[in-house]
């Protein structure tokens, strides 16, 4: 259900973004603008500027931020290397659970990459706002925002592991959520990028669990 909700919120935000030029009824665009994801994107857009717009001393204040290092560690855990390490350690305990997590991670990674390439959404540091899409014309990382790959991968891998080890599921779910929050906190993604990543990752975690037979090992 969480994956369905995340995709629904993301879809509503995109409807709001394209409402003016896509021929959607004004009412539909207005309703989409009231969703939590649309409001969060708009709030972040009001705070974020391009790198050249940062006031003097911003880097020093970031270095003093006590939450920055934990958020950077969460982002590192959600990277491809971090997730591969998690799967590798799991393989020492339960190869079947590791295989399920790897399947979920690879599947969501491929779908996420396809979305990023086709949509070409600008990241917050681009200073172009949350609804700038270049499409496949630009393959720069600065325009690879949607969906959040760290979020989708972490949600898929930790979600699949949570289905294999139900007693640890709440903690594993919390790790996936933290990875997504870290991407917004560090200014690298819009909230709707994370919502979309949560949706994709959840779907792949469930699909991997179904392929495994849905039988938990713990």
Tab-separated table of C-alpha atoms in Angstrom:
chain	number	residue	atom	x	y	z
A	1	UNK	CA	0.000	0.000	0.000
A	2	UNK	CA	2.859	2.404	0.751
A	3	UNK	CA	4.150	1.993	-2.795
A	4	UNK	CA	0.743	2.734	-4.291
A	5	UNK	CA	0.430	5.849	-2.128
A	6	UNK	CA	3.886	7.095	-3.102
A	7	UNK	CA	3.183	6.675	-6.812
A	8	UNK	CA	-0.188	8.396	-6.403
A	9	UNK	CA	1.409	11.407	-4.718
A	10	UNK	CA	4.130	11.578	-7.362
A	11	UNK	CA	1.577	11.381	-10.171
A	12	UNK	CA	-0.460	14.182	-8.620
A	13	UNK	CA	2.633	16.373	-8.388
A	14	UNK	CA	3.460	15.765	-12.047
A	15	UNK	CA	-0.109	16.592	-13.053
A	16	UNK	CA	0.246	19.882	-11.222
A	17	UNK	CA	3.566	20.581	-12.943
A	18	UNK	CA	2.227	19.972	-16.435
A	19	UNK	CA	-1.319	21.167	-15.886
A	20	UNK	CA	-0.896	24.564	-17.482
A	21	UNK	CA	0.426	23.284	-20.793
A	22	UNK	CA	-0.990	19.811	-21.067
A	23	UNK	CA	-4.651	20.563	-21.549
A	24	UNK	CA	-5.631	19.151	-18.171
A	25	UNK	CA	-8.711	20.671	-16.605
A	26	UNK	CA	-7.844	23.534	-14.283
A	27	UNK	CA	-9.588	21.741	-11.419
A	28	UNK	CA	-7.310	18.697	-11.796
A	29	UNK	CA	-4.195	20.872	-11.715
A	30	UNK	CA	-5.504	22.761	-8.690
A	31	UNK	CA	-6.238	19.554	-6.795
A	32	UNK	CA	-2.800	18.196	-7.601
A	33	UNK	CA	-1.247	21.364	-6.198
A	34	UNK	CA	-2.688	20.589	-2.775
A	35	UNK	CA	-0.978	17.199	-2.385
A	36	UNK	CA	1.777	16.892	0.239
A	37	UNK	CA	4.394	16.138	-2.417
A	38	UNK	CA	3.502	19.199	-4.520
A	39	UNK	CA	3.595	21.412	-1.425
A	40	UNK	CA	6.933	19.938	-0.333
A	41	UNK	CA	8.433	20.504	-3.781
A	42	UNK	CA	7.191	24.091	-3.798
A	43	UNK	CA	8.576	24.713	-0.309
A	44	UNK	CA	11.982	23.322	-1.243
A	45	UNK	CA	11.991	25.340	-4.467
A	46	UNK	CA	11.526	28.453	-2.375
A	47	UNK	CA	14.595	27.583	-0.315
A	48	UNK	CA	16.910	26.188	-2.992
A	49	UNK	CA	18.906	28.244	-5.407
A	50	UNK	CA	21.688	27.408	-7.798
A	51	UNK	CA	25.203	26.994	-6.441
A	52	UNK	CA	26.079	30.553	-7.518
A	53	UNK	CA	23.240	31.933	-5.380
A	54	UNK	CA	24.600	30.585	-2.078
A	55	UNK	CA	25.469	33.357	0.376
A	56	UNK	CA	28.953	33.675	1.801
A	57	UNK	CA	29.610	31.310	4.670
A	58	UNK	CA	27.172	28.627	3.503
A	59	UNK	CA	29.894	25.975	3.240
A	60	UNK	CA	31.129	26.727	6.748
A	61	UNK	CA	27.623	26.451	8.198
A	62	UNK	CA	27.123	23.129	6.429
A	63	UNK	CA	30.359	21.804	7.910
A	64	UNK	CA	29.056	22.680	11.389
A	65	UNK	CA	25.693	20.988	10.824
A	66	UNK	CA	25.557	17.996	13.224
A	67	UNK	CA	23.067	16.155	11.018
A	68	UNK	CA	25.033	16.472	7.824
A	69	UNK	CA	27.484	13.632	8.500
A	70	UNK	CA	24.759	11.110	9.463
A	71	UNK	CA	22.826	12.088	6.343
A	72	UNK	CA	25.922	11.620	4.202
A	73	UNK	CA	26.413	8.168	5.722
A	74	UNK	CA	22.773	7.301	4.980
A	75	UNK	CA	23.259	8.390	1.379
A	76	UNK	CA	26.438	6.288	1.151
A	77	UNK	CA	24.517	3.268	2.424
A	78	UNK	CA	21.895	3.796	-0.290
A	79	UNK	CA	24.490	3.985	-3.058
A	80	UNK	CA	25.156	1.054	-5.376
A	81	UNK	CA	28.281	0.103	-3.461
A	82	UNK	CA	26.582	0.371	-0.086
A	83	UNK	CA	23.653	-1.791	-1.128
A	84	UNK	CA	25.972	-4.350	-2.735
A	85	UNK	CA	27.816	-4.612	0.572
A	86	UNK	CA	24.528	-5.165	2.417
A	87	UNK	CA	23.553	-7.925	0.003
A	88	UNK	CA	27.019	-9.479	0.308
A	89	UNK	CA	26.861	-9.611	4.098
A	90	UNK	CA	23.341	-11.034	3.932
A	91	UNK	CA	24.574	-13.794	1.622
A	92	UNK	CA	26.772	-15.046	4.441
A	93	UNK	CA	23.678	-15.514	6.609
A	94	UNK	CA	20.989	-16.463	4.109
A	95	UNK	CA	21.831	-16.761	0.381
A	96	UNK	CA	18.149	-16.930	-0.541
A	97	UNK	CA	17.337	-13.651	1.159
A	98	UNK	CA	20.384	-12.053	-0.459
A	99	UNK	CA	19.281	-13.255	-3.883
A	100	UNK	CA	15.825	-11.782	-3.344
A	101	UNK	CA	17.313	-8.448	-2.262
A	102	UNK	CA	19.682	-8.430	-5.243
A	103	UNK	CA	16.819	-9.136	-7.633
A	104	UNK	CA	14.801	-6.281	-6.167
A	105	UNK	CA	17.774	-3.927	-6.253
A	106	UNK	CA	18.782	-4.675	-9.839
A	107	UNK	CA	15.197	-4.543	-11.096
A	108	UNK	CA	14.418	-1.200	-9.544
A	109	UNK	CA	17.812	0.134	-10.598
A	110	UNK	CA	17.155	-0.563	-14.280
A	111	UNK	CA	13.662	0.964	-14.155
A	112	UNK	CA	14.962	3.993	-12.258
A	113	UNK	CA	17.734	4.557	-14.801
A	114	UNK	CA	15.217	4.403	-17.645
A	115	UNK	CA	13.009	6.989	-15.933
A	116	UNK	CA	15.962	9.304	-15.258
A	117	UNK	CA	17.103	9.135	-18.877
A	118	UNK	CA	13.678	9.692	-20.404
A	119	UNK	CA	12.544	12.473	-18.056
A	120	UNK	CA	15.745	14.431	-17.457
A	121	UNK	CA	14.443	16.292	-14.426
A	122	UNK	CA	16.631	19.066	-13.005
A	123	UNK	CA	18.017	18.537	-9.507
A	124	UNK	CA	17.600	21.332	-6.930
A	125	UNK	CA	21.199	22.629	-7.382
A	126	UNK	CA	20.415	23.368	-11.035
A	127	UNK	CA	18.316	26.303	-9.840
A	128	UNK	CA	15.696	25.584	-12.518
A	129	UNK	CA	12.787	24.674	-10.236
A	130	UNK	CA	11.162	21.315	-9.523
A	131	UNK	CA	9.369	20.868	-12.846
A	132	UNK	CA	12.118	21.436	-15.412
A	133	UNK	CA	12.371	18.376	-17.663
A	134	UNK	CA	14.963	18.168	-20.421
A	135	UNK	CA	13.967	14.696	-21.571
A	136	UNK	CA	16.735	12.523	-23.037
A	137	UNK	CA	18.431	15.625	-24.489
A	138	UNK	CA	20.653	15.988	-21.425
A	139	UNK	CA	22.409	13.049	-19.786
A	140	UNK	CA	24.203	15.163	-17.180
A	141	UNK	CA	23.817	13.979	-13.591
A	142	UNK	CA	22.431	17.431	-12.746
A	143	UNK	CA	19.397	16.472	-14.845
A	144	UNK	CA	18.921	12.932	-13.549
A	145	UNK	CA	16.733	13.741	-10.542
A	146	UNK	CA	13.564	11.736	-11.074
A	147	UNK	CA	13.178	9.288	-9.449
A	148	UNK	CA	15.710	9.111	-6.625
A	149	UNK	CA	17.897	6.094	-7.341
A	150	UNK	CA	19.262	5.926	-3.811
A	151	UNK	CA	15.702	5.857	-2.472
A	152	UNK	CA	14.356	3.292	-4.915
A	153	UNK	CA	17.364	1.016	-4.436
A	154	UNK	CA	17.362	1.221	-0.644
A	155	UNK	CA	13.592	0.739	-0.493
A	156	UNK	CA	13.826	-2.313	-2.748
A	157	UNK	CA	16.790	-3.971	-1.017
A	158	UNK	CA	15.808	-3.275	2.582
A	159	UNK	CA	12.163	-3.957	1.767
A	160	UNK	CA	13.028	-7.374	0.331
A	161	UNK	CA	15.167	-8.129	3.383
A	162	UNK	CA	12.332	-7.037	5.648
A	163	UNK	CA	10.060	-9.564	3.991
A	164	UNK	CA	12.684	-12.262	4.507
A	165	UNK	CA	13.328	-11.268	8.135
A	166	UNK	CA	9.978	-9.990	9.490
A	167	UNK	CA	11.303	-9.386	13.004
A	168	UNK	CA	13.772	-6.859	11.593
A	169	UNK	CA	11.324	-5.345	9.102
A	170	UNK	CA	10.554	-2.117	11.055
A	171	UNK	CA	14.252	-1.291	11.436
A	172	UNK	CA	14.989	-2.133	7.798
A	173	UNK	CA	12.048	0.000	6.680
A	174	UNK	CA	13.354	2.882	8.773
A	175	UNK	CA	16.742	2.637	7.057
A	176	UNK	CA	15.088	2.902	3.648
A	177	UNK	CA	13.127	5.957	4.779
A	178	UNK	CA	16.277	7.559	6.184
A	179	UNK	CA	18.098	7.135	2.882
A	180	UNK	CA	15.279	8.962	1.105
A	181	UNK	CA	15.244	11.765	3.669
A	182	UNK	CA	19.003	12.157	3.330
A	183	UNK	CA	18.673	12.871	-0.381
A	184	UNK	CA	16.321	15.774	0.260
A	185	UNK	CA	18.275	16.980	3.300
A	186	UNK	CA	21.497	17.135	1.280
A	187	UNK	CA	19.708	19.106	-1.425
A	188	UNK	CA	20.173	16.506	-4.148
A	189	UNK	CA	16.533	15.592	-4.809
A	190	UNK	CA	13.013	16.961	-4.725
A	191	UNK	CA	10.540	15.318	-2.316
A	192	UNK	CA	8.568	13.940	-5.261
A	193	UNK	CA	11.749	12.213	-6.522
A	194	UNK	CA	11.876	10.389	-3.202
A	195	UNK	CA	8.147	9.591	-3.275
A	196	UNK	CA	8.511	8.068	-6.729
A	197	UNK	CA	11.581	6.116	-5.607
A	198	UNK	CA	9.659	4.766	-2.629
A	199	UNK	CA	6.892	3.607	-4.938
A	200	UNK	CA	9.200	1.840	-7.376
A	201	UNK	CA	11.298	0.266	-4.637
A	202	UNK	CA	8.276	-1.028	-2.749
A	203	UNK	CA	6.837	-2.607	-5.893
A	204	UNK	CA	10.112	-4.411	-6.650
A	205	UNK	CA	10.518	-5.581	-3.044
A	206	UNK	CA	7.053	-7.118	-3.175
A	207	UNK	CA	7.726	-8.660	-6.591
A	208	UNK	CA	10.972	-10.225	-5.371
A	209	UNK	CA	9.210	-11.617	-2.301
A	210	UNK	CA	6.509	-13.123	-4.516
A	211	UNK	CA	9.148	-14.757	-6.709
A	212	UNK	CA	10.707	-16.238	-3.615
A	213	UNK	CA	7.366	-17.662	-2.561
A	214	UNK	CA	6.631	-15.066	0.102
A	215	UNK	CA	7.856	-17.383	2.863
A	216	UNK	CA	9.883	-15.547	5.504
A	217	UNK	CA	13.000	-17.218	6.805
A	218	UNK	CA	12.878	-15.631	10.254
